XYZ file of C-alpha atoms in Angstrom:
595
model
C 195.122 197.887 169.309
C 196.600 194.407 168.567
C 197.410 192.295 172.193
C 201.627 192.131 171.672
C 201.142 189.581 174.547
C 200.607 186.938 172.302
C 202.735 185.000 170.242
C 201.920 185.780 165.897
C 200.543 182.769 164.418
C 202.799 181.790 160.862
C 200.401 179.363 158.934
C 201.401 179.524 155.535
C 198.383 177.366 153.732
C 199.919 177.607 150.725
C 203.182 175.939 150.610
C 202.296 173.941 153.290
C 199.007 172.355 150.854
C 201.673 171.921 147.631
C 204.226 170.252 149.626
C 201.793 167.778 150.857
C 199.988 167.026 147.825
C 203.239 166.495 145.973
C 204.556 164.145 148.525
C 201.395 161.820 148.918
C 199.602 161.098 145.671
C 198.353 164.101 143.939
C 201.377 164.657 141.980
C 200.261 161.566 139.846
C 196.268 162.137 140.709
C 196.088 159.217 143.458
C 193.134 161.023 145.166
C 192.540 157.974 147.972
C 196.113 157.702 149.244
C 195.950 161.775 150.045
C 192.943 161.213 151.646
C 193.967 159.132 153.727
C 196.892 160.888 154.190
C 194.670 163.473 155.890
C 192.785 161.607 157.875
C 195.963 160.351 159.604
C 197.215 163.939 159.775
C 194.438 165.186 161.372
C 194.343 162.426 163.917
C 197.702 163.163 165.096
C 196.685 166.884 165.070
C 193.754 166.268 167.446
C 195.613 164.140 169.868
C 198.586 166.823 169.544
C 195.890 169.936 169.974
C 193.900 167.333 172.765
C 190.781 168.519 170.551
C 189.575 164.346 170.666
C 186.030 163.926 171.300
C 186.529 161.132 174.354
C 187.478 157.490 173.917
C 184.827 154.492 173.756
C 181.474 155.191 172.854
C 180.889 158.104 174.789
C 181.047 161.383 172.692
C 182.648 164.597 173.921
C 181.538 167.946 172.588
C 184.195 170.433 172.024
C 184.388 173.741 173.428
C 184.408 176.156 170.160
C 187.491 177.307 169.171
C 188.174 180.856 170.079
C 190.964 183.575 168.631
C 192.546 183.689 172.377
C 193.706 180.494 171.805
C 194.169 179.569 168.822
C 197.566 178.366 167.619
C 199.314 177.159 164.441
C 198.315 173.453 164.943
C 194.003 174.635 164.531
C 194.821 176.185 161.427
C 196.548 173.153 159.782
C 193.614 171.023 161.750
C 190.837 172.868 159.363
C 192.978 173.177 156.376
C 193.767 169.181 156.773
C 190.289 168.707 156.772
C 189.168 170.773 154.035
C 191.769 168.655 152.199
C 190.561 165.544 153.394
C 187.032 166.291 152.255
C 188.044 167.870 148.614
C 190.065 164.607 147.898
C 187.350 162.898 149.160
C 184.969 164.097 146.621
C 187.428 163.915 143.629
C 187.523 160.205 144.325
C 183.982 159.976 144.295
C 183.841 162.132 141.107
C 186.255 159.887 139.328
C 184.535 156.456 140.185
C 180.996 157.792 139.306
C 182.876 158.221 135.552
C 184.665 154.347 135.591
C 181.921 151.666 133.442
C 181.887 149.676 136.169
C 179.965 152.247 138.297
C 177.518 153.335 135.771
C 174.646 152.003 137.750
C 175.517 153.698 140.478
C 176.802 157.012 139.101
C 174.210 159.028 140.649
C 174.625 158.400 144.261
C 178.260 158.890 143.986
C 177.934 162.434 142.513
C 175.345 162.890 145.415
C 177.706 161.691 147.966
C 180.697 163.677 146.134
C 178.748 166.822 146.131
C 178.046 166.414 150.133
C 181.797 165.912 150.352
C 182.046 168.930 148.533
C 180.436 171.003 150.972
C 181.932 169.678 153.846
C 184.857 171.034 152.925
C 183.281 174.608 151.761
C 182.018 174.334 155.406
C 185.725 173.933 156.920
C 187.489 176.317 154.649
C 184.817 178.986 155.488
C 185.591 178.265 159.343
C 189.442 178.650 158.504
C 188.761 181.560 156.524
C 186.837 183.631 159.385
C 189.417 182.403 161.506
C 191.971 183.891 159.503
C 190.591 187.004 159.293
C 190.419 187.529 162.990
C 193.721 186.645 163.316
C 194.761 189.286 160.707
C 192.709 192.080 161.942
C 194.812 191.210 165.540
C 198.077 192.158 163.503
C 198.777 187.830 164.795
C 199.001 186.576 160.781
C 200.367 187.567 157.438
C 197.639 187.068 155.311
C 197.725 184.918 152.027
C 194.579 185.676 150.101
C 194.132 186.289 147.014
C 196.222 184.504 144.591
C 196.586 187.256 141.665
C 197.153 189.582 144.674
C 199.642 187.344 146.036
C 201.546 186.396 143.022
C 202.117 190.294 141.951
C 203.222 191.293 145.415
C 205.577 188.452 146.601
C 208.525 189.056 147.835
C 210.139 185.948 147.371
C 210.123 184.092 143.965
C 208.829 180.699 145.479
C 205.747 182.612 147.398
C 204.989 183.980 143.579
C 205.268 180.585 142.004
C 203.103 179.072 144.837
C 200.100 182.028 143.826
C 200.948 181.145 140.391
C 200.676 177.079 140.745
C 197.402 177.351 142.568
C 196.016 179.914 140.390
C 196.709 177.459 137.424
C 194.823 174.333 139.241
C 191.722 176.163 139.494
C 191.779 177.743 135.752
C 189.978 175.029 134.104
C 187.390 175.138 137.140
C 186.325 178.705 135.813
C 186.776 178.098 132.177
C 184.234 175.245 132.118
C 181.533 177.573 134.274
C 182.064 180.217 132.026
C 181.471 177.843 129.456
C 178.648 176.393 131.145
C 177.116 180.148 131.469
C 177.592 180.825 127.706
C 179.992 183.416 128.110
C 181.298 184.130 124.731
C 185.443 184.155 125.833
C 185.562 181.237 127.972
C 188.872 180.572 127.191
C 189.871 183.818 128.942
C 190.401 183.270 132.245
C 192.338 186.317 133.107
C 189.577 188.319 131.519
C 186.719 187.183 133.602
C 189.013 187.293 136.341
C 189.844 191.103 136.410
C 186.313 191.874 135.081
C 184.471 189.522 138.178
C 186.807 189.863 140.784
C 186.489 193.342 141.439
C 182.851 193.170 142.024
C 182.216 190.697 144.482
C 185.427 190.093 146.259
C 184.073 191.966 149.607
C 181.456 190.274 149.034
C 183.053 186.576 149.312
C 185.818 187.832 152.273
C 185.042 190.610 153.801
C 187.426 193.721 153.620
C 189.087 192.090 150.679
C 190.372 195.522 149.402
C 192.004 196.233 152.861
C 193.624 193.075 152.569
C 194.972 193.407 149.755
C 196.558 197.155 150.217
C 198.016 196.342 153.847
C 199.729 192.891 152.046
C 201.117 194.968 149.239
C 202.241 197.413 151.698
C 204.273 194.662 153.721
C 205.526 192.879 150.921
C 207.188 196.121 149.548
C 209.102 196.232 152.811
C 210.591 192.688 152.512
C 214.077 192.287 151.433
C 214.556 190.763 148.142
C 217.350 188.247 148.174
C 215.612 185.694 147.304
C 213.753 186.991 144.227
C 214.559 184.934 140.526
C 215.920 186.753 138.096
C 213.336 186.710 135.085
C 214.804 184.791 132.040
C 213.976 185.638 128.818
C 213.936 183.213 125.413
C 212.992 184.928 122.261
C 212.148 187.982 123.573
C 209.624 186.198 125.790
C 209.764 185.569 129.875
C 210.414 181.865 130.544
C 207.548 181.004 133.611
C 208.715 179.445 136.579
C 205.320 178.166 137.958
C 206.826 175.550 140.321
C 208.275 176.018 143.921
C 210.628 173.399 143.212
C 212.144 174.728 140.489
C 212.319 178.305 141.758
C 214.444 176.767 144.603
C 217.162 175.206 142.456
C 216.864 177.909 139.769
C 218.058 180.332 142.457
C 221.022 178.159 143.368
C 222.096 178.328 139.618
C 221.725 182.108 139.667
C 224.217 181.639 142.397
C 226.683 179.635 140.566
C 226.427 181.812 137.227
C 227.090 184.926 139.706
C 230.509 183.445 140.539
C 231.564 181.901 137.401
C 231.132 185.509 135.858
C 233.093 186.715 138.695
C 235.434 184.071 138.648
C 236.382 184.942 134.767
C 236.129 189.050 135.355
C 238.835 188.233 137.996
C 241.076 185.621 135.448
C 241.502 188.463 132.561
C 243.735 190.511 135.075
C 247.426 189.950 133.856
C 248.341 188.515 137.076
C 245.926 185.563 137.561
C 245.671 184.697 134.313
C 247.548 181.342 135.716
C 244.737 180.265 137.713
C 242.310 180.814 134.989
C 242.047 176.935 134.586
C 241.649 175.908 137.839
C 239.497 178.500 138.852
C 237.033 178.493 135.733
C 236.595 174.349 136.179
C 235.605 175.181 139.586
C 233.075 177.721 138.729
C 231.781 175.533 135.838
C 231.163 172.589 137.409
C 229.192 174.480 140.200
C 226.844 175.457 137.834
C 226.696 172.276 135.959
C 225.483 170.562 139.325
C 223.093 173.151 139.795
C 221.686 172.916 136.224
C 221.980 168.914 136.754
C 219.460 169.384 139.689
C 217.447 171.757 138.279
C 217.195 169.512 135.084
C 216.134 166.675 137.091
C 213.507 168.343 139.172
C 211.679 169.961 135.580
C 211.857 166.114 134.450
C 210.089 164.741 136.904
C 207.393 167.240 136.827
C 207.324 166.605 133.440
C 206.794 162.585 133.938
C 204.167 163.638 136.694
C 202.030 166.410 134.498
C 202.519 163.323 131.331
C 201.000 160.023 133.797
C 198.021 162.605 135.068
C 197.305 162.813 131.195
C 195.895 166.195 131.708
C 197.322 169.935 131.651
C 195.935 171.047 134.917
C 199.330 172.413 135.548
C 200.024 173.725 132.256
C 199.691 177.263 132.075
C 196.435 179.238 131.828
C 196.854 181.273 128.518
C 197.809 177.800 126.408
C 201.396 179.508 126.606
C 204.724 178.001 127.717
C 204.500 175.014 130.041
C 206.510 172.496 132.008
C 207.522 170.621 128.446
C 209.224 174.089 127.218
C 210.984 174.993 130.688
C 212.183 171.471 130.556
C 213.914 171.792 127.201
C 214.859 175.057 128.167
C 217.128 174.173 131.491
C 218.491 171.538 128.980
C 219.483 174.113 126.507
C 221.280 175.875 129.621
C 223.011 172.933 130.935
C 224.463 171.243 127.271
C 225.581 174.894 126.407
C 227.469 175.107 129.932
C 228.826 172.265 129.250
C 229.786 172.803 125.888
C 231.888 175.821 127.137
C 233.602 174.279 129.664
C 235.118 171.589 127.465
C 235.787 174.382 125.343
C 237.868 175.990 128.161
C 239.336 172.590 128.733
C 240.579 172.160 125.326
C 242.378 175.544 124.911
C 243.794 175.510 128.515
C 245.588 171.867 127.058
C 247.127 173.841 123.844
C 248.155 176.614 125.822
C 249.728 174.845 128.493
C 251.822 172.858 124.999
C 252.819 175.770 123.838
C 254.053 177.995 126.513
C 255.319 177.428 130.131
C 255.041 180.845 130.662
C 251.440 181.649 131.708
C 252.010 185.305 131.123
C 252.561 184.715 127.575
C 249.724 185.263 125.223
C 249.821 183.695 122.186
C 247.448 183.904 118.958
C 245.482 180.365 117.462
C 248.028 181.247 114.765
C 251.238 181.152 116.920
C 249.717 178.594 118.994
C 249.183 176.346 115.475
C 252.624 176.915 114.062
C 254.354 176.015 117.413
C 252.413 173.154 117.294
C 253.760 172.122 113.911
C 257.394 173.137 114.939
C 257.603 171.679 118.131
C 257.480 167.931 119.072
C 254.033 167.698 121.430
C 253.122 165.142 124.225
C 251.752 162.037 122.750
C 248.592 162.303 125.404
C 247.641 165.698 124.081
C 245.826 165.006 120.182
C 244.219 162.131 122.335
C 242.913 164.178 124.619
C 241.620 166.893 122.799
C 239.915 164.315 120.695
C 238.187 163.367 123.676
C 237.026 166.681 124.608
C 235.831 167.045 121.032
C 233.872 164.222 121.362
C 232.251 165.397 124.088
C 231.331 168.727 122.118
C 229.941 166.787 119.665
C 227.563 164.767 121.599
C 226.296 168.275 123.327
C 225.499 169.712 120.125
C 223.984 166.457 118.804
C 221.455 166.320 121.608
C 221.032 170.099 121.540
C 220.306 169.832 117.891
C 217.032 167.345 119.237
C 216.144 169.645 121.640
C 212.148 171.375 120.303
C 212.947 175.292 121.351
C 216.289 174.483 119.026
C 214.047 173.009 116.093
C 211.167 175.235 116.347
C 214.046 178.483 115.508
C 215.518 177.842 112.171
C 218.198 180.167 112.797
C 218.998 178.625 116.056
C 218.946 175.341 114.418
C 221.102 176.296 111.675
C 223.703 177.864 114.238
C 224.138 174.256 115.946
C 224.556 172.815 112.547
C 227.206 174.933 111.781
C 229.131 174.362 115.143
C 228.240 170.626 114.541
C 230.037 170.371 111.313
C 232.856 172.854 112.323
C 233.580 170.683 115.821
C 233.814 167.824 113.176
C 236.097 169.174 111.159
C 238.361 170.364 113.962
C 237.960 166.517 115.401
C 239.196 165.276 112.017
C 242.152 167.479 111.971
C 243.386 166.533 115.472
C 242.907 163.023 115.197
C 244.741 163.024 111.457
C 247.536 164.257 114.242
C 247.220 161.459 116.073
C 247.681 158.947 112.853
C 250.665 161.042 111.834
C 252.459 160.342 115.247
C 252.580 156.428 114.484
C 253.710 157.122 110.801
C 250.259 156.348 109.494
C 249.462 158.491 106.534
C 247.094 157.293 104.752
C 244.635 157.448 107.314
C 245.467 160.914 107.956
C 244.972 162.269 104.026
C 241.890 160.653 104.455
C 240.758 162.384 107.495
C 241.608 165.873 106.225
C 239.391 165.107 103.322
C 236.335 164.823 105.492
C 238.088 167.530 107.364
C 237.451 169.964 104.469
C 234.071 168.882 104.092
C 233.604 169.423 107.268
C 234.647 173.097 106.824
C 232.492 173.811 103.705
C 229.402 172.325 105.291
C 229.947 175.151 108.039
C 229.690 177.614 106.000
C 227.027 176.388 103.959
C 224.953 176.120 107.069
C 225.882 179.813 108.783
C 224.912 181.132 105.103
C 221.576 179.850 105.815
C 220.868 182.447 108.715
C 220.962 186.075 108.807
C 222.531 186.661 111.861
C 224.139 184.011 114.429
C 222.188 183.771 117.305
C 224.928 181.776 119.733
C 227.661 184.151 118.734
C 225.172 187.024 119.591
C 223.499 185.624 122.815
C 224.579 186.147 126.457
C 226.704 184.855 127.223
C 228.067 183.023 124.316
C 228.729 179.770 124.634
C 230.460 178.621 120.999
C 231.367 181.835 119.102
C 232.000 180.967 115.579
C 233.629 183.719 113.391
C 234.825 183.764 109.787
C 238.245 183.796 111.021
C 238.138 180.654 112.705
C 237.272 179.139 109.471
C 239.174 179.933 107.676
C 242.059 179.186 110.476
C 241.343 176.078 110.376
C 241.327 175.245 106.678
C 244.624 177.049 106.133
C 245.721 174.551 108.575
C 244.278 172.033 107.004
C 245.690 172.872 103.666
C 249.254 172.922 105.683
C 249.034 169.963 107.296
C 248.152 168.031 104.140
C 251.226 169.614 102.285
C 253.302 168.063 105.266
C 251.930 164.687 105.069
C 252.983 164.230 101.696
C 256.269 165.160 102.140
C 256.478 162.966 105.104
C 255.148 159.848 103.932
C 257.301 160.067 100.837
C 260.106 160.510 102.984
C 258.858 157.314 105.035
C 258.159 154.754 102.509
C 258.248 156.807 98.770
C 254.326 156.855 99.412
C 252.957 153.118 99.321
C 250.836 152.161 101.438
C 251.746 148.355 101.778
C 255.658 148.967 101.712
C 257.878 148.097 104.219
C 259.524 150.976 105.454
C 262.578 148.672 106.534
C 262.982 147.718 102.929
C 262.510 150.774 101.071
C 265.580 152.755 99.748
C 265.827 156.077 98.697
C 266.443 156.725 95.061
C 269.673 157.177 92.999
C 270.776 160.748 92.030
C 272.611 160.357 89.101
C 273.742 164.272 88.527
C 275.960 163.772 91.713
C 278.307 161.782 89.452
C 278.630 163.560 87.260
C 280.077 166.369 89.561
C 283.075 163.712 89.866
C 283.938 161.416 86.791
C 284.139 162.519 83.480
C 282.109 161.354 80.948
C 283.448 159.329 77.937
C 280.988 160.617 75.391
C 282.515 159.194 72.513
C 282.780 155.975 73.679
C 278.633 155.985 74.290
C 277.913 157.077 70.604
C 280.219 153.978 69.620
C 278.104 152.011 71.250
C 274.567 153.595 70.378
C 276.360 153.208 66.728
C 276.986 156.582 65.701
C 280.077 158.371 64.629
C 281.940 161.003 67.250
C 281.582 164.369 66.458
C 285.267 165.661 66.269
C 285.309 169.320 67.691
C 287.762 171.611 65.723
C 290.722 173.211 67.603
C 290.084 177.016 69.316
C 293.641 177.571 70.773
C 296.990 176.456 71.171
C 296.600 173.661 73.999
C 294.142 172.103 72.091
C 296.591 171.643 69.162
C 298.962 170.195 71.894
C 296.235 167.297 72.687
C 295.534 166.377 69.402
C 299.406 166.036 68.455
C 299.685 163.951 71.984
C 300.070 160.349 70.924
C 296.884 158.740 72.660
C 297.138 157.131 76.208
C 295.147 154.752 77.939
C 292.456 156.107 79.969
C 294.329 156.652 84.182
C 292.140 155.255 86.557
C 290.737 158.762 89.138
C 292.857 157.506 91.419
C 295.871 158.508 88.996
C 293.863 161.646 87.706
C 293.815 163.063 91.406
C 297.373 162.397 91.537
C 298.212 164.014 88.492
C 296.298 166.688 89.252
C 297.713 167.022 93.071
C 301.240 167.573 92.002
C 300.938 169.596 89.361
C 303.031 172.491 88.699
C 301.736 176.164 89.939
C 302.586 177.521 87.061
C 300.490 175.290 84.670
C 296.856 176.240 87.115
C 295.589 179.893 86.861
C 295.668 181.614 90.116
C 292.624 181.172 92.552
C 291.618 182.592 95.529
C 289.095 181.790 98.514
C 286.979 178.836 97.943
C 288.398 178.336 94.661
C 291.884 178.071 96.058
C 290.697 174.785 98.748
C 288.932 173.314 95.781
C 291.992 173.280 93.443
C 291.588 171.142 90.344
C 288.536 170.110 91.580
C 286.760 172.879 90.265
C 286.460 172.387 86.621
C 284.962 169.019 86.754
């Protein structure tokens, strides 16, 4: 029966080995500041524990250390110096391989091999102790690490098994190699196929262990379990307990920026859709900022160690890929929210009425109708910008180049953002009557477009428009949205700038007049064609007489030509009887008509 009595004893040898070696010198392979690291640690352990052996020169023999009353403190004591010793004897190792200490290379392998077992002497003690413990029901064991890693219940207990499964991989591969063992480079293999066999024989009861810790594990809550992410069909590893921690508080974020936008498509909060969705988006940019910087650093560490002890065992995906991976995450988060940004501006332009849903195509021609602030082309430009650079460096990114599809997707987005920049800052030109520099920008605008399509041609299917969530969807009706607007827009900048200036690009607009229309003249004086063919020296062609009245005007004796003013009089007082009836319009035009 296990003594309830006492207190259980949490040592978690694990985490608390990875924290330590990450925060004094192992991270970047600096073997002698860990040690002595340790040594202080255990110093302040003893004096804490009172487990000194006297003071001056007289030596004190300590009682041996009991289950009764042992405590957390004895376990970190031996696993401090087991520690101690190991780094120890990988300093050793390393100056027996510098030039400088060829001549002495043997005795420092010696001593680094009697270092060695040192600390197989005090991780055997902790071990034995450990098993006592357990067998009282007073600790949760942590043995193997395959066990461990498959039964975890928390993501960063998992990723601990994992991390210090990978630091002893090339350990085995080079025995195995050293034994002639034809797959060396299978570690897993000789794993499964050794394990089994002597396991009890190493700690004993190992296959009780291992059933009572799967047993409790399944029991354990799982709040705090990663969701697996997947890239090409493959499961992204998460082999740090750093990353596992911020990775979780992006899972967090993404949880309520999907609730955050289920909630905005209701009709009535479709007015805090901006508001709330900048919110949500920039809680899981910080998180993806954090998690960013923490797969950096580990990068910088694994790349000044100049080995791949942490890489993964299989040769498979390692820090490098889950680096450019959380980068992938954050520039396409990022990309969406200025996205958002941008089509919250032209929907707040358009409509005061948040209720009102309008199409790109409404939205476009409103646009062109409507006189817009002079802040928003600059501002969307802005955003665009932004865009831009996100795609640029995604476009760098290796998990981007390495998928031609992928790569051909960004392309496409690249040149289509481009275009759509182009078209919005010709806008901006046509504002301050510049039109010449907006022509020219919805030329490269329309290059813009056809390079889009060129690229999505290149690609079966688009993998952003297809992923989850996507970021940048890109259909053919965006396209070709935007070069019927382009087409539009161009159309209206000629007829502008001709209206401006008559088209020049150096003329003053001050200065310029509008051209002469002739034919409205001629809707008031009458011509004297005879007199022009006098004078272009040809003879008038006399028209013969139809009717009566014309007889009258030839017989009239000729008169000097009246001046209009005279004509209109003539023509004001006439007698009724002389003018044809009229009615409506003709009527208020009167003799006015004819001419």
């Amino acid at each position: 029966m296990a003594d309830k009595s006492k207190p259980a004893v949490v040592f978690r040898a694990l985490q608390l080995a990875n924290e330590q070696r990450n925060a004094y010198g192992l991270r970047y392979n600096d073997f002698a500041r860990y040690r002595k690291h340790c040594a202080n640690r255990t110093h302040r352990l003893r004096s804490t524990l009172k487990m000194t052996h006297g003071k001056g020169r007289e030596f004190k023999k300590l009682p041996p250390l009991s289950p009764e009353i042992v405590k957390g403190g004895h376990l970190q004591l031996l696993l401090f110096e087991t520690e101690r010793a190991w780094a120890y004897a990988q300093e050793l190792t390393n100056s027996a391989l510098e030039p400088a200490n060829k001549d002495n290379a043997s005795g420092l392998r010696h001593s680094a091999t009697g270092r060695f077992r040192r600390a197989v002497n005090w991780s055997t003690q902790l071990l034995s102790l450990c098993q006592v413990l357990y067998a009282s029901s007073r600790l949760v064991a942590r043995a193997l690490l395959d066990n461990l890693a498959d039964a975890s219940s928390t993501s960063r207990d998992q990723a601990l098994a994992v991390l210090f499964s990978d630091e002893i991989g090339p350990e085995i591969r080079y025995c195995a190699h050293e034994l002639g063992r034809p797959k060396a480079y299978d570690i897993n293999g000789i794993v499964a196929e050794l394990a089994p066999k002597y396991r009890n024989e190493i700690v004993e009861n190992c296959d009780a262990l291992v059933a009572k810790l799967q047993t409790e594990e399944r029991t354990t809550s799982l709040k705090s379990k990663l969701t697996e992410r997947v890239w090409e069909g493959q499961p992204v590893p998460v082999r740090y307990p750093e990353l596992v921690d911020v990775l979780l508080r992006v899972e967090k974020a993404e949880a309520h920026l999907n609730a955050t936008q289920w909630d905005s498509d209701r009709p009535h909060a479709a007015g805090r859709k901006s508001k709330l969705g900048a919110t949500a988006y920039d809680a899981v940019l910080s998180a993806l900022s954090d998690a960013e910087d923490v797969a950096r650093k580990l990068q910088e560490a694994q790349q000044l160690a100049g080995t791949g002890a942490n890489s993964s065992v299989d040769g498979g995906r390692d820090i490098h890929f889950v680096h450019a991976y959380i980068v992938y995450q954050l520039l396409s988060r990022r990309i969406q929210r200025d996205l958002l940004l941008m089509n919250t501006l032209l929907t707040s332009e358009t409509s005061d009425n948040p209720k009102e849903r309008e199409t790109k195509k409404t939205i476009s021609a409103r646009l062109k109708a409507e006189p817009v602030d002079s802040r928003l082309y600059p501002a969307i430009v802005k955003l665009l910008d932004t865009v831009l650079q996100s795609l640029t460096q995604m476009r760098t990114l290796s998990i981007v180049d390495d998928n031609p599809d992928l790569a051909s997707a960004v392309e496409a987005r690249v040149a289509f953002t481009n275009g759509r920049r182009c078209l919005y800052l010709a806008r901006c030109y046509s504002a301050v009557k510049k039109y010449a520099e907006a022509l020219a920008l919805l030329q490269h605008a329309t290059i813009h477009v056809r390079e889009t399509i060129s690229s999505l041609s290149l690609s079966e299917s688009d993998l952003i428009t297809n992923a989850i969530p996507p970021f940048f969807p890109l259909k053919p009706d965006d396209i070709k949205g935007l070069e019927s607007t382009i087409i539009s827009d161009g159309s209206r900048y000629k007829q502008d700038w001709f209206a401006h200036n008559g088209g020049s690009v150096k003329a003053d607009p001050a200065t310029y007049k509008k051209p002469v229309f002739f034919n409205i003249a001629l809707n008031y004086v009458e011509l004297d064609m005879d007199r022009l063919q006098q004078r272009a020296g040809k003879q008038p062609v006399l028209m013969p007489p139809t009717s009566g009245a014309a007889a009258m005007t030839e017989t009239a004796p000729e008169k000097k030509q009246t001046s209009k003013a005279k004509a209109e009089e003539h023509v004001e007082f006439a007698p009724e009887t002389q003018q044809p009836s009229r009615s409506g319009l003709s009527s208020l035009l009167g003799g006015w008509w004819s001419k």
